[in-house]
Amino acid sequence: MALVVVKLSPLLVDLFPGSTRRVEMHADSVSAMVRELDRRWPGMGDRICDSRPAIRKHMNIFVGGERASLGTALAPGSEVFVLTAISGG
């Protein structure tokens, strides 16, 4: 598995005491990354994904500057950004 760096939204970190903005982990796909985040901080996976499973509409995951899906592969050294969508009116 690839060692990747995950950067979490401050809003997501605030919901899970003990979590950090920057997380290093081994994961070969976005799906595996979400499972590892959920293992470390139970419930985080449910905040990121819905029951289909798919990334929730109000969440965005980017790998290498491109929007990612759960099936997106992660290469060693990948930077993954997990962001909450911002909306307004």
PDB file of N, CA, C and O in Angstrom, residues 17-70:
ATOM      1  N   PRO A  17     -12.618  14.829  18.066  1.00  0.00           N
ATOM      2  CA  PRO A  17     -11.521  15.140  18.989  1.00  0.00           C
ATOM      3  C   PRO A  17     -10.356  14.167  18.808  1.00  0.00           C
ATOM      4  O   PRO A  17     -10.555  12.964  18.653  1.00  0.00           O
ATOM      5  N   GLY A  18      -9.171  14.719  18.787  1.00  0.00           N
ATOM      6  CA  GLY A  18      -7.976  13.898  18.611  1.00  0.00           C
ATOM      7  C   GLY A  18      -7.526  13.787  17.168  1.00  0.00           C
ATOM      8  O   GLY A  18      -6.406  13.360  16.902  1.00  0.00           O
ATOM      9  N   SER A  19      -8.390  14.141  16.228  1.00  0.00           N
ATOM     10  CA  SER A  19      -7.992  14.104  14.822  1.00  0.00           C
ATOM     11  C   SER A  19      -7.117  15.318  14.518  1.00  0.00           C
ATOM     12  O   SER A  19      -7.067  16.273  15.291  1.00  0.00           O
ATOM     13  N   THR A  20      -6.413  15.261  13.416  1.00  0.00           N
ATOM     14  CA  THR A  20      -5.508  16.334  13.024  1.00  0.00           C
ATOM     15  C   THR A  20      -5.760  16.738  11.581  1.00  0.00           C
ATOM     16  O   THR A  20      -6.326  15.963  10.815  1.00  0.00           O
ATOM     17  N   ARG A  21      -5.330  17.924  11.229  1.00  0.00           N
ATOM     18  CA  ARG A  21      -5.507  18.413   9.856  1.00  0.00           C
ATOM     19  C   ARG A  21      -4.693  17.604   8.859  1.00  0.00           C
ATOM     20  O   ARG A  21      -5.085  17.430   7.727  1.00  0.00           O
ATOM     21  N   ARG A  22      -3.518  17.104   9.277  1.00  0.00           N
ATOM     22  CA  ARG A  22      -2.631  16.359   8.387  1.00  0.00           C
ATOM     23  C   ARG A  22      -2.462  14.951   8.940  1.00  0.00           C
ATOM     24  O   ARG A  22      -2.096  14.777  10.094  1.00  0.00           O
ATOM     25  N   VAL A  23      -2.731  13.966   8.077  1.00  0.00           N
ATOM     26  CA  VAL A  23      -2.668  12.570   8.498  1.00  0.00           C
ATOM     27  C   VAL A  23      -1.858  11.794   7.464  1.00  0.00           C
ATOM     28  O   VAL A  23      -2.108  11.908   6.263  1.00  0.00           O
ATOM     29  N   GLU A  24      -0.897  11.010   7.922  1.00  0.00           N
ATOM     30  CA  GLU A  24      -0.176  10.100   7.031  1.00  0.00           C
ATOM     31  C   GLU A  24      -0.726   8.704   7.243  1.00  0.00           C
ATOM     32  O   GLU A  24      -0.995   8.296   8.370  1.00  0.00           O
ATOM     33  N   MET A  25      -0.908   7.983   6.132  1.00  0.00           N
ATOM     34  CA  MET A  25      -1.437   6.625   6.219  1.00  0.00           C
ATOM     35  C   MET A  25      -1.062   5.833   4.978  1.00  0.00           C
ATOM     36  O   MET A  25      -0.659   6.410   3.974  1.00  0.00           O
ATOM     37  N   HIS A  26      -1.254   4.538   5.073  1.00  0.00           N
ATOM     38  CA  HIS A  26      -1.087   3.664   3.922  1.00  0.00           C
ATOM     39  C   HIS A  26      -2.476   3.390   3.352  1.00  0.00           C
ATOM     40  O   HIS A  26      -3.369   2.932   4.065  1.00  0.00           O
ATOM     41  N   ALA A  27      -2.654   3.691   2.062  1.00  0.00           N
ATOM     42  CA  ALA A  27      -3.924   3.430   1.381  1.00  0.00           C
ATOM     43  C   ALA A  27      -3.662   3.397  -0.112  1.00  0.00           C
ATOM     44  O   ALA A  27      -2.886   4.205  -0.623  1.00  0.00           O
ATOM     45  N   ASP A  28      -4.297   2.455  -0.809  1.00  0.00           N
ATOM     46  CA  ASP A  28      -4.097   2.358  -2.257  1.00  0.00           C
ATOM     47  C   ASP A  28      -5.248   2.950  -3.057  1.00  0.00           C
ATOM     48  O   ASP A  28      -5.206   2.997  -4.276  1.00  0.00           O
ATOM     49  N   SER A  29      -6.303   3.409  -2.368  1.00  0.00           N
ATOM     50  CA  SER A  29      -7.439   4.041  -3.044  1.00  0.00           C
ATOM     51  C   SER A  29      -8.119   5.012  -2.081  1.00  0.00           C
ATOM     52  O   SER A  29      -7.884   4.963  -0.868  1.00  0.00           O
ATOM     53  N   VAL A  30      -8.947   5.876  -2.636  1.00  0.00           N
ATOM     54  CA  VAL A  30      -9.707   6.800  -1.788  1.00  0.00           C
ATOM     55  C   VAL A  30     -10.611   6.007  -0.855  1.00  0.00           C
ATOM     56  O   VAL A  30     -10.750   6.344   0.325  1.00  0.00           O
ATOM     57  N   SER A  31     -11.209   4.947  -1.331  1.00  0.00           N
ATOM     58  CA  SER A  31     -12.066   4.114  -0.491  1.00  0.00           C
ATOM     59  C   SER A  31     -11.297   3.560   0.709  1.00  0.00           C
ATOM     60  O   SER A  31     -11.782   3.600   1.848  1.00  0.00           O
ATOM     61  N   ALA A  32     -10.090   3.055   0.471  1.00  0.00           N
ATOM     62  CA  ALA A  32      -9.259   2.534   1.567  1.00  0.00           C
ATOM     63  C   ALA A  32      -8.878   3.653   2.534  1.00  0.00           C
ATOM     64  O   ALA A  32      -8.816   3.444   3.749  1.00  0.00           O
ATOM     65  N   MET A  33      -8.645   4.852   2.008  1.00  0.00           N
ATOM     66  CA  MET A  33      -8.316   5.999   2.852  1.00  0.00           C
ATOM     67  C   MET A  33      -9.479   6.331   3.779  1.00  0.00           C
ATOM     68  O   MET A  33      -9.287   6.567   4.963  1.00  0.00           O
ATOM     69  N   VAL A  34     -10.693   6.332   3.244  1.00  0.00           N
ATOM     70  CA  VAL A  34     -11.879   6.631   4.059  1.00  0.00           C
ATOM     71  C   VAL A  34     -12.047   5.565   5.145  1.00  0.00           C
ATOM     72  O   VAL A  34     -12.336   5.889   6.295  1.00  0.00           O
ATOM     73  N   ARG A  35     -11.841   4.301   4.798  1.00  0.00           N
ATOM     74  CA  ARG A  35     -11.940   3.228   5.801  1.00  0.00           C
ATOM     75  C   ARG A  35     -10.910   3.426   6.915  1.00  0.00           C
ATOM     76  O   ARG A  35     -11.212   3.238   8.087  1.00  0.00           O
ATOM     77  N   GLU A  36      -9.693   3.836   6.550  1.00  0.00           N
ATOM     78  CA  GLU A  36      -8.654   4.053   7.559  1.00  0.00           C
ATOM     79  C   GLU A  36      -8.990   5.252   8.439  1.00  0.00           C
ATOM     80  O   GLU A  36      -8.778   5.208   9.655  1.00  0.00           O
ATOM     81  N   LEU A  37      -9.512   6.323   7.839  1.00  0.00           N
ATOM     82  CA  LEU A  37      -9.941   7.467   8.652  1.00  0.00           C
ATOM     83  C   LEU A  37     -11.021   7.045   9.636  1.00  0.00           C
ATOM     84  O   LEU A  37     -11.000   7.435  10.804  1.00  0.00           O
ATOM     85  N   ASP A  38     -11.960   6.211   9.172  1.00  0.00           N
ATOM     86  CA  ASP A  38     -13.041   5.743  10.033  1.00  0.00           C
ATOM     87  C   ASP A  38     -12.513   4.807  11.130  1.00  0.00           C
ATOM     88  O   ASP A  38     -13.035   4.791  12.239  1.00  0.00           O
ATOM     89  N   ARG A  39     -11.491   4.042  10.826  1.00  0.00           N
ATOM     90  CA  ARG A  39     -10.889   3.170  11.841  1.00  0.00           C
ATOM     91  C   ARG A  39     -10.245   4.019  12.941  1.00  0.00           C
ATOM     92  O   ARG A  39     -10.383   3.734  14.120  1.00  0.00           O
ATOM     93  N   ARG A  40      -9.560   5.084  12.529  1.00  0.00           N
ATOM     94  CA  ARG A  40      -8.884   5.945  13.505  1.00  0.00           C
ATOM     95  C   ARG A  40      -9.868   6.800  14.301  1.00  0.00           C
ATOM     96  O   ARG A  40      -9.668   7.026  15.486  1.00  0.00           O
ATOM     97  N   TRP A  41     -10.879   7.305  13.620  1.00  0.00           N
ATOM     98  CA  TRP A  41     -11.885   8.171  14.244  1.00  0.00           C
ATOM     99  C   TRP A  41     -13.273   7.678  13.841  1.00  0.00           C
ATOM    100  O   TRP A  41     -13.838   8.114  12.831  1.00  0.00           O
ATOM    101  N   PRO A  42     -13.815   6.720  14.608  1.00  0.00           N
ATOM    102  CA  PRO A  42     -15.113   6.130  14.261  1.00  0.00           C
ATOM    103  C   PRO A  42     -16.178   7.187  13.987  1.00  0.00           C
ATOM    104  O   PRO A  42     -16.338   8.146  14.747  1.00  0.00           O
ATOM    105  N   GLY A  43     -16.873   7.001  12.867  1.00  0.00           N
ATOM    106  CA  GLY A  43     -17.919   7.923  12.448  1.00  0.00           C
ATOM    107  C   GLY A  43     -17.463   8.877  11.361  1.00  0.00           C
ATOM    108  O   GLY A  43     -18.300   9.456  10.659  1.00  0.00           O
ATOM    109  N   MET A  44     -16.146   9.042  11.197  1.00  0.00           N
ATOM    110  CA  MET A  44     -15.674   9.966  10.172  1.00  0.00           C
ATOM    111  C   MET A  44     -16.055   9.471   8.772  1.00  0.00           C
ATOM    112  O   MET A  44     -16.407  10.255   7.900  1.00  0.00           O
ATOM    113  N   GLY A  45     -16.006   8.179   8.573  1.00  0.00           N
ATOM    114  CA  GLY A  45     -16.391   7.623   7.273  1.00  0.00           C
ATOM    115  C   GLY A  45     -17.825   7.972   6.904  1.00  0.00           C
ATOM    116  O   GLY A  45     -18.124   8.275   5.745  1.00  0.00           O
ATOM    117  N   ASP A  46     -18.722   7.965   7.893  1.00  0.00           N
ATOM    118  CA  ASP A  46     -20.127   8.314   7.647  1.00  0.00           C
ATOM    119  C   ASP A  46     -20.292   9.795   7.323  1.00  0.00           C
ATOM    120  O   ASP A  46     -21.251  10.179   6.661  1.00  0.00           O
ATOM    121  N   ARG A  47     -19.399  10.621   7.802  1.00  0.00           N
ATOM    122  CA  ARG A  47     -19.452  12.059   7.475  1.00  0.00           C
ATOM    123  C   ARG A  47     -18.982  12.311   6.047  1.00  0.00           C
ATOM    124  O   ARG A  47     -19.395  13.264   5.411  1.00  0.00           O
ATOM    125  N   ILE A  48     -18.105  11.427   5.542  1.00  0.00           N
ATOM    126  CA  ILE A  48     -17.546  11.596   4.207  1.00  0.00           C
ATOM    127  C   ILE A  48     -18.390  10.890   3.144  1.00  0.00           C
ATOM    128  O   ILE A  48     -18.587  11.411   2.051  1.00  0.00           O
ATOM    129  N   CYS A  49     -18.901   9.699   3.473  1.00  0.00           N
ATOM    130  CA  CYS A  49     -19.640   8.887   2.495  1.00  0.00           C
ATOM    131  C   CYS A  49     -21.070   8.635   2.944  1.00  0.00           C
ATOM    132  O   CYS A  49     -21.364   8.605   4.136  1.00  0.00           O
ATOM    133  N   ASP A  50     -21.934   8.407   1.958  1.00  0.00           N
ATOM    134  CA  ASP A  50     -23.312   8.028   2.256  1.00  0.00           C
ATOM    135  C   ASP A  50     -23.437   6.506   2.199  1.00  0.00           C
ATOM    136  O   ASP A  50     -22.435   5.800   2.082  1.00  0.00           O
ATOM    137  N   SER A  51     -24.644   5.992   2.239  1.00  0.00           N
ATOM    138  CA  SER A  51     -24.868   4.546   2.328  1.00  0.00           C
ATOM    139  C   SER A  51     -24.753   3.807   0.992  1.00  0.00           C
ATOM    140  O   SER A  51     -24.766   2.591   0.978  1.00  0.00           O
ATOM    141  N   ARG A  52     -24.607   4.507  -0.132  1.00  0.00           N
ATOM    142  CA  ARG A  52     -24.565   3.825  -1.447  1.00  0.00           C
ATOM    143  C   ARG A  52     -23.377   2.899  -1.621  1.00  0.00           C
ATOM    144  O   ARG A  52     -23.581   1.884  -2.287  1.00  0.00           O
ATOM    145  N   PRO A  53     -22.197   3.008  -1.350  1.00  0.00           N
ATOM    146  CA  PRO A  53     -21.497   4.165  -0.807  1.00  0.00           C
ATOM    147  C   PRO A  53     -20.993   5.076  -1.926  1.00  0.00           C
ATOM    148  O   PRO A  53     -20.574   4.620  -2.983  1.00  0.00           O
ATOM    149  N   ALA A  54     -21.010   6.337  -1.643  1.00  0.00           N
ATOM    150  CA  ALA A  54     -20.464   7.369  -2.520  1.00  0.00           C
ATOM    151  C   ALA A  54     -20.079   8.555  -1.643  1.00  0.00           C
ATOM    152  O   ALA A  54     -20.558   8.681  -0.515  1.00  0.00           O
ATOM    153  N   ILE A  55     -19.227   9.399  -2.171  1.00  0.00           N
ATOM    154  CA  ILE A  55     -18.844  10.597  -1.435  1.00  0.00           C
ATOM    155  C   ILE A  55     -20.067  11.506  -1.332  1.00  0.00           C
ATOM    156  O   ILE A  55     -20.766  11.727  -2.323  1.00  0.00           O
ATOM    157  N   ARG A  56     -20.347  11.974  -0.135  1.00  0.00           N
ATOM    158  CA  ARG A  56     -21.516  12.839   0.077  1.00  0.00           C
ATOM    159  C   ARG A  56     -21.426  14.091  -0.788  1.00  0.00           C
ATOM    160  O   ARG A  56     -20.341  14.582  -1.078  1.00  0.00           O
ATOM    161  N   LYS A  57     -22.580  14.623  -1.158  1.00  0.00           N
ATOM    162  CA  LYS A  57     -22.645  15.791  -2.038  1.00  0.00           C
ATOM    163  C   LYS A  57     -21.980  17.025  -1.433  1.00  0.00           C
ATOM    164  O   LYS A  57     -21.457  17.853  -2.162  1.00  0.00           O
ATOM    165  N   HIS A  58     -21.983  17.137  -0.117  1.00  0.00           N
ATOM    166  CA  HIS A  58     -21.381  18.306   0.517  1.00  0.00           C
ATOM    167  C   HIS A  58     -19.900  18.116   0.845  1.00  0.00           C
ATOM    168  O   HIS A  58     -19.282  18.963   1.480  1.00  0.00           O
ATOM    169  N   MET A  59     -19.326  16.999   0.399  1.00  0.00           N
ATOM    170  CA  MET A  59     -17.902  16.723   0.613  1.00  0.00           C
ATOM    171  C   MET A  59     -17.195  16.673  -0.742  1.00  0.00           C
ATOM    172  O   MET A  59     -17.784  16.262  -1.746  1.00  0.00           O
ATOM    173  N   ASN A  60     -15.954  17.090  -0.769  1.00  0.00           N
ATOM    174  CA  ASN A  60     -15.132  17.010  -1.970  1.00  0.00           C
ATOM    175  C   ASN A  60     -13.796  16.395  -1.603  1.00  0.00           C
ATOM    176  O   ASN A  60     -13.204  16.753  -0.580  1.00  0.00           O
ATOM    177  N   ILE A  61     -13.339  15.472  -2.444  1.00  0.00           N
ATOM    178  CA  ILE A  61     -12.026  14.864  -2.250  1.00  0.00           C
ATOM    179  C   ILE A  61     -11.222  15.115  -3.519  1.00  0.00           C
ATOM    180  O   ILE A  61     -11.702  14.856  -4.625  1.00  0.00           O
ATOM    181  N   PHE A  62     -10.018  15.632  -3.333  1.00  0.00           N
ATOM    182  CA  PHE A  62      -9.134  15.925  -4.451  1.00  0.00           C
ATOM    183  C   PHE A  62      -7.827  15.170  -4.285  1.00  0.00           C
ATOM    184  O   PHE A  62      -7.259  15.119  -3.195  1.00  0.00           O
ATOM    185  N   VAL A  63      -7.363  14.590  -5.381  1.00  0.00           N
ATOM    186  CA  VAL A  63      -6.076  13.895  -5.421  1.00  0.00           C
ATOM    187  C   VAL A  63      -5.283  14.496  -6.579  1.00  0.00           C
ATOM    188  O   VAL A  63      -5.763  14.493  -7.716  1.00  0.00           O
ATOM    189  N   GLY A  64      -4.133  15.041  -6.283  1.00  0.00           N
ATOM    190  CA  GLY A  64      -3.329  15.661  -7.332  1.00  0.00           C
ATOM    191  C   GLY A  64      -4.044  16.795  -8.035  1.00  0.00           C
ATOM    192  O   GLY A  64      -3.885  16.988  -9.233  1.00  0.00           O
ATOM    193  N   GLY A  65      -4.876  17.525  -7.297  1.00  0.00           N
ATOM    194  CA  GLY A  65      -5.594  18.664  -7.864  1.00  0.00           C
ATOM    195  C   GLY A  65      -6.839  18.306  -8.655  1.00  0.00           C
ATOM    196  O   GLY A  65      -7.531  19.183  -9.159  1.00  0.00           O
ATOM    197  N   GLU A  66      -7.144  17.016  -8.771  1.00  0.00           N
ATOM    198  CA  GLU A  66      -8.322  16.555  -9.517  1.00  0.00           C
ATOM    199  C   GLU A  66      -9.361  15.985  -8.557  1.00  0.00           C
ATOM    200  O   GLU A  66      -9.012  15.299  -7.598  1.00  0.00           O
ATOM    201  N   ARG A  67     -10.624  16.256  -8.850  1.00  0.00           N
ATOM    202  CA  ARG A  67     -11.700  15.699  -8.036  1.00  0.00           C
ATOM    203  C   ARG A  67     -11.669  14.179  -8.133  1.00  0.00           C
ATOM    204  O   ARG A  67     -11.509  13.627  -9.215  1.00  0.00           O
ATOM    205  N   ALA A  68     -11.827  13.518  -7.002  1.00  0.00           N
ATOM    206  CA  ALA A  68     -11.691  12.061  -6.940  1.00  0.00           C
ATOM    207  C   ALA A  68     -13.008  11.398  -6.565  1.00  0.00           C
ATOM    208  O   ALA A  68     -13.904  12.026  -6.009  1.00  0.00           O
ATOM    209  N   SER A  69     -13.081  10.106  -6.846  1.00  0.00           N
ATOM    210  CA  SER A  69     -14.195   9.262  -6.420  1.00  0.00           C
ATOM    211  C   SER A  69     -13.629   8.206  -5.472  1.00  0.00           C
ATOM    212  O   SER A  69     -12.415   8.121  -5.280  1.00  0.00           O
ATOM    213  N   LEU A  70     -14.493   7.377  -4.915  1.00  0.00           N
ATOM    214  CA  LEU A  70     -14.015   6.322  -4.011  1.00  0.00           C
ATOM    215  C   LEU A  70     -13.076   5.351  -4.718  1.00  0.00           C
ATOM    216  O   LEU A  70     -12.193   4.772  -4.100  1.00  0.00           O
TER     217      LEU A  70
END
